[in-house]
């Protein structure tokens, strides 16, 4: 931070829960005004998400049951970073695990925070091209369905509200803006 | 759900923490394969985010210190839903509280999940136009700075990686795709 006057200063930190995916802590902080407040913070390892574009400019979507929202969502391939894992390596791994494809070209587009008001999760968004079949098969406990979707079909799915996952909408709109799909 | 075979069935649910913003529960679930697993779920009230476009097609951004990521981020105006609050009313309220503007036209574009792998948070994205000065002043403990940003400046900020908030990137790319900015 180059503007220390903006900083909310940590006075006390209490870890409430430490699980396999998340940690939750509750911190007492001092605001720049001098007032005190409390912050509930979810710590998450961060992850990657991959817009994989095929030779014919179609995009590969996967469908997964998402327990917190009790429904199956169409998403771009994505996954959590292992401790110390490089995002590029993670993107290659998750793409192959979830879709069976390897990417000849894999470039990071942007890292972004999913919900910085209460969570430190960073997602690294990648574009993947020059797809070739790999060796991995999707884990049946994770991915339900894989589908190649053309630009026209994407536009329909978006217009009908069938894509409800934020990272997927962002990845698709960025790929469209760059003329990739 | 119209495909009950996809559902992860809740076997047991334990609330670990119940705070002012978040609840955290840990559920034991049965997967469709019959295997058992555990799900850490953050419950969040959901919220709104508003791409407010001025007469000259510039967009209003606000800068806030985000404690979980220990930095100040440029974002579109946003805020949490009060219990039972209509998203449209919430969007009007947050826009005026954070920027001082009222919108003559306020339309919901898309609801989306910010991080459906571990959290049920839904954000309702709005486009606001026909802005007029309102009565509210920004809360100094919340918004640090408000700025009107032209399309050329937005492109520069995005290219330089200065916009790191997911809902803001999504809102801006959707507004660009619709020709609003």
PDB file of C-alpha atoms in Angstrom, chain A residues 45-139:
ATOM      1  CA  UNK A  45      -6.175 -20.737  -1.652  1.00  0.00           C
ATOM      2  CA  UNK A  46      -7.190 -19.064  -4.944  1.00  0.00           C
ATOM      3  CA  UNK A  47      -7.542 -20.772  -8.283  1.00  0.00           C
ATOM      4  CA  UNK A  48      -7.606 -20.681 -12.034  1.00  0.00           C
ATOM      5  CA  UNK A  49     -10.287 -20.571 -14.746  1.00  0.00           C
ATOM      6  CA  UNK A  50      -9.709 -21.325 -18.422  1.00  0.00           C
ATOM      7  CA  UNK A  51     -11.535 -20.149 -21.541  1.00  0.00           C
ATOM      8  CA  UNK A  52     -10.540 -22.977 -23.904  1.00  0.00           C
ATOM      9  CA  UNK A  53     -11.162 -22.053 -27.538  1.00  0.00           C
ATOM     10  CA  UNK A  54     -11.269 -24.750 -30.175  1.00  0.00           C
ATOM     11  CA  UNK A  55     -10.131 -24.505 -33.830  1.00  0.00           C
ATOM     12  CA  UNK A  56     -13.661 -23.557 -34.928  1.00  0.00           C
ATOM     13  CA  UNK A  57     -13.842 -20.782 -32.255  1.00  0.00           C
ATOM     14  CA  UNK A  58     -16.191 -22.781 -30.067  1.00  0.00           C
ATOM     15  CA  UNK A  59     -15.623 -22.782 -26.300  1.00  0.00           C
ATOM     16  CA  UNK A  60     -15.509 -25.803 -24.006  1.00  0.00           C
ATOM     17  CA  UNK A  61     -17.903 -25.620 -21.084  1.00  0.00           C
ATOM     18  CA  UNK A  62     -18.285 -28.093 -18.241  1.00  0.00           C
ATOM     19  CA  UNK A  63     -21.285 -28.721 -16.058  1.00  0.00           C
ATOM     20  CA  UNK A  64     -20.866 -29.338 -12.348  1.00  0.00           C
ATOM     21  CA  UNK A  65     -23.173 -29.675  -9.407  1.00  0.00           C
ATOM     22  CA  UNK A  66     -22.427 -26.790  -7.044  1.00  0.00           C
ATOM     23  CA  UNK A  67     -23.544 -27.782  -3.595  1.00  0.00           C
ATOM     24  CA  UNK A  68     -23.661 -24.269  -2.050  1.00  0.00           C
ATOM     25  CA  UNK A  69     -26.189 -23.101  -4.662  1.00  0.00           C
ATOM     26  CA  UNK A  70     -27.884 -26.527  -4.979  1.00  0.00           C
ATOM     27  CA  UNK A  71     -27.799 -26.596  -8.755  1.00  0.00           C
ATOM     28  CA  UNK A  72     -25.699 -27.699 -11.696  1.00  0.00           C
ATOM     29  CA  UNK A  73     -23.963 -24.792 -13.453  1.00  0.00           C
ATOM     30  CA  UNK A  74     -22.356 -24.400 -16.868  1.00  0.00           C
ATOM     31  CA  UNK A  75     -18.834 -23.104 -16.266  1.00  0.00           C
ATOM     32  CA  UNK A  76     -15.463 -22.746 -17.884  1.00  0.00           C
ATOM     33  CA  UNK A  77     -12.958 -25.324 -16.570  1.00  0.00           C
ATOM     34  CA  UNK A  78     -11.543 -24.172 -13.230  1.00  0.00           C
ATOM     35  CA  UNK A  79      -9.973 -25.345 -10.035  1.00  0.00           C
ATOM     36  CA  UNK A  80      -8.120 -24.475  -6.866  1.00  0.00           C
ATOM     37  CA  UNK A  81      -4.392 -23.880  -6.614  1.00  0.00           C
ATOM     38  CA  UNK A  82      -2.432 -26.516  -4.715  1.00  0.00           C
ATOM     39  CA  UNK A  83      -0.072 -25.026  -2.078  1.00  0.00           C
ATOM     40  CA  UNK A  84       2.782 -23.291  -3.906  1.00  0.00           C
ATOM     41  CA  UNK A  85       1.449 -24.270  -7.339  1.00  0.00           C
ATOM     42  CA  UNK A  86       2.133 -21.975 -10.291  1.00  0.00           C
ATOM     43  CA  UNK A  87      -1.169 -20.730 -11.798  1.00  0.00           C
ATOM     44  CA  UNK A  88      -0.050 -21.652 -15.347  1.00  0.00           C
ATOM     45  CA  UNK A  89       0.684 -25.237 -14.304  1.00  0.00           C
ATOM     46  CA  UNK A  90      -2.618 -25.383 -12.410  1.00  0.00           C
ATOM     47  CA  UNK A  91      -4.518 -24.127 -15.481  1.00  0.00           C
ATOM     48  CA  UNK A  92      -2.945 -26.826 -17.672  1.00  0.00           C
ATOM     49  CA  UNK A  93      -3.739 -29.503 -15.055  1.00  0.00           C
ATOM     50  CA  UNK A  94      -7.348 -28.447 -14.505  1.00  0.00           C
ATOM     51  CA  UNK A  95      -8.041 -28.089 -18.229  1.00  0.00           C
ATOM     52  CA  UNK A  96      -6.860 -31.640 -18.892  1.00  0.00           C
ATOM     53  CA  UNK A  97      -8.531 -33.121 -15.793  1.00  0.00           C
ATOM     54  CA  UNK A  98     -11.901 -31.565 -16.568  1.00  0.00           C
ATOM     55  CA  UNK A  99     -12.038 -31.685 -20.370  1.00  0.00           C
ATOM     56  CA  UNK A 100      -9.383 -34.169 -21.532  1.00  0.00           C
ATOM     57  CA  UNK A 101      -7.639 -31.479 -23.605  1.00  0.00           C
ATOM     58  CA  UNK A 102      -4.118 -30.056 -23.536  1.00  0.00           C
ATOM     59  CA  UNK A 103      -3.486 -26.510 -24.755  1.00  0.00           C
ATOM     60  CA  UNK A 104      -0.669 -25.625 -27.150  1.00  0.00           C
ATOM     61  CA  UNK A 105      -1.094 -21.980 -26.151  1.00  0.00           C
ATOM     62  CA  UNK A 106      -2.060 -21.025 -22.600  1.00  0.00           C
ATOM     63  CA  UNK A 107      -1.826 -17.381 -21.525  1.00  0.00           C
ATOM     64  CA  UNK A 108      -2.914 -15.597 -18.369  1.00  0.00           C
ATOM     65  CA  UNK A 109      -5.324 -12.758 -19.125  1.00  0.00           C
ATOM     66  CA  UNK A 110      -6.069 -11.249 -15.739  1.00  0.00           C
ATOM     67  CA  UNK A 111      -6.037 -12.142 -12.070  1.00  0.00           C
ATOM     68  CA  UNK A 112      -9.137 -10.936 -10.201  1.00  0.00           C
ATOM     69  CA  UNK A 113     -10.771 -11.077  -6.780  1.00  0.00           C
ATOM     70  CA  UNK A 114     -14.099 -12.927  -6.737  1.00  0.00           C
ATOM     71  CA  UNK A 115     -15.540 -11.221  -3.651  1.00  0.00           C
ATOM     72  CA  UNK A 116     -13.026  -8.890  -1.992  1.00  0.00           C
ATOM     73  CA  UNK A 117     -15.490  -7.558   0.588  1.00  0.00           C
ATOM     74  CA  UNK A 118     -15.208 -10.732   2.679  1.00  0.00           C
ATOM     75  CA  UNK A 119     -12.816 -13.133   0.905  1.00  0.00           C
ATOM     76  CA  UNK A 120      -9.197 -13.081  -0.327  1.00  0.00           C
ATOM     77  CA  UNK A 121      -9.792 -15.539  -3.200  1.00  0.00           C
ATOM     78  CA  UNK A 122      -7.893 -14.622  -6.386  1.00  0.00           C
ATOM     79  CA  UNK A 123      -8.795 -16.314  -9.662  1.00  0.00           C
ATOM     80  CA  UNK A 124      -6.286 -16.315 -12.509  1.00  0.00           C
ATOM     81  CA  UNK A 125      -8.142 -16.235 -15.822  1.00  0.00           C
ATOM     82  CA  UNK A 126      -6.464 -17.948 -18.796  1.00  0.00           C
ATOM     83  CA  UNK A 127      -7.140 -18.260 -22.516  1.00  0.00           C
ATOM     84  CA  UNK A 128      -6.247 -21.670 -24.005  1.00  0.00           C
ATOM     85  CA  UNK A 129      -5.864 -22.373 -27.723  1.00  0.00           C
ATOM     86  CA  UNK A 130      -4.409 -25.050 -30.021  1.00  0.00           C
ATOM     87  CA  UNK A 131      -6.217 -27.791 -28.120  1.00  0.00           C
ATOM     88  CA  UNK A 132      -5.130 -31.411 -28.497  1.00  0.00           C
ATOM     89  CA  UNK A 133      -6.484 -34.532 -26.810  1.00  0.00           C
ATOM     90  CA  UNK A 134      -4.501 -35.415 -23.656  1.00  0.00           C
ATOM     91  CA  UNK A 135      -4.322 -38.539 -21.491  1.00  0.00           C
ATOM     92  CA  UNK A 136      -6.551 -37.590 -18.549  1.00  0.00           C
ATOM     93  CA  UNK A 137     -10.197 -38.494 -18.244  1.00  0.00           C
ATOM     94  CA  UNK A 138     -12.598 -36.249 -16.315  1.00  0.00           C
ATOM     95  CA  UNK A 139     -13.228 -37.215 -12.683  1.00  0.00           C
TER      96      UNK A 139
END
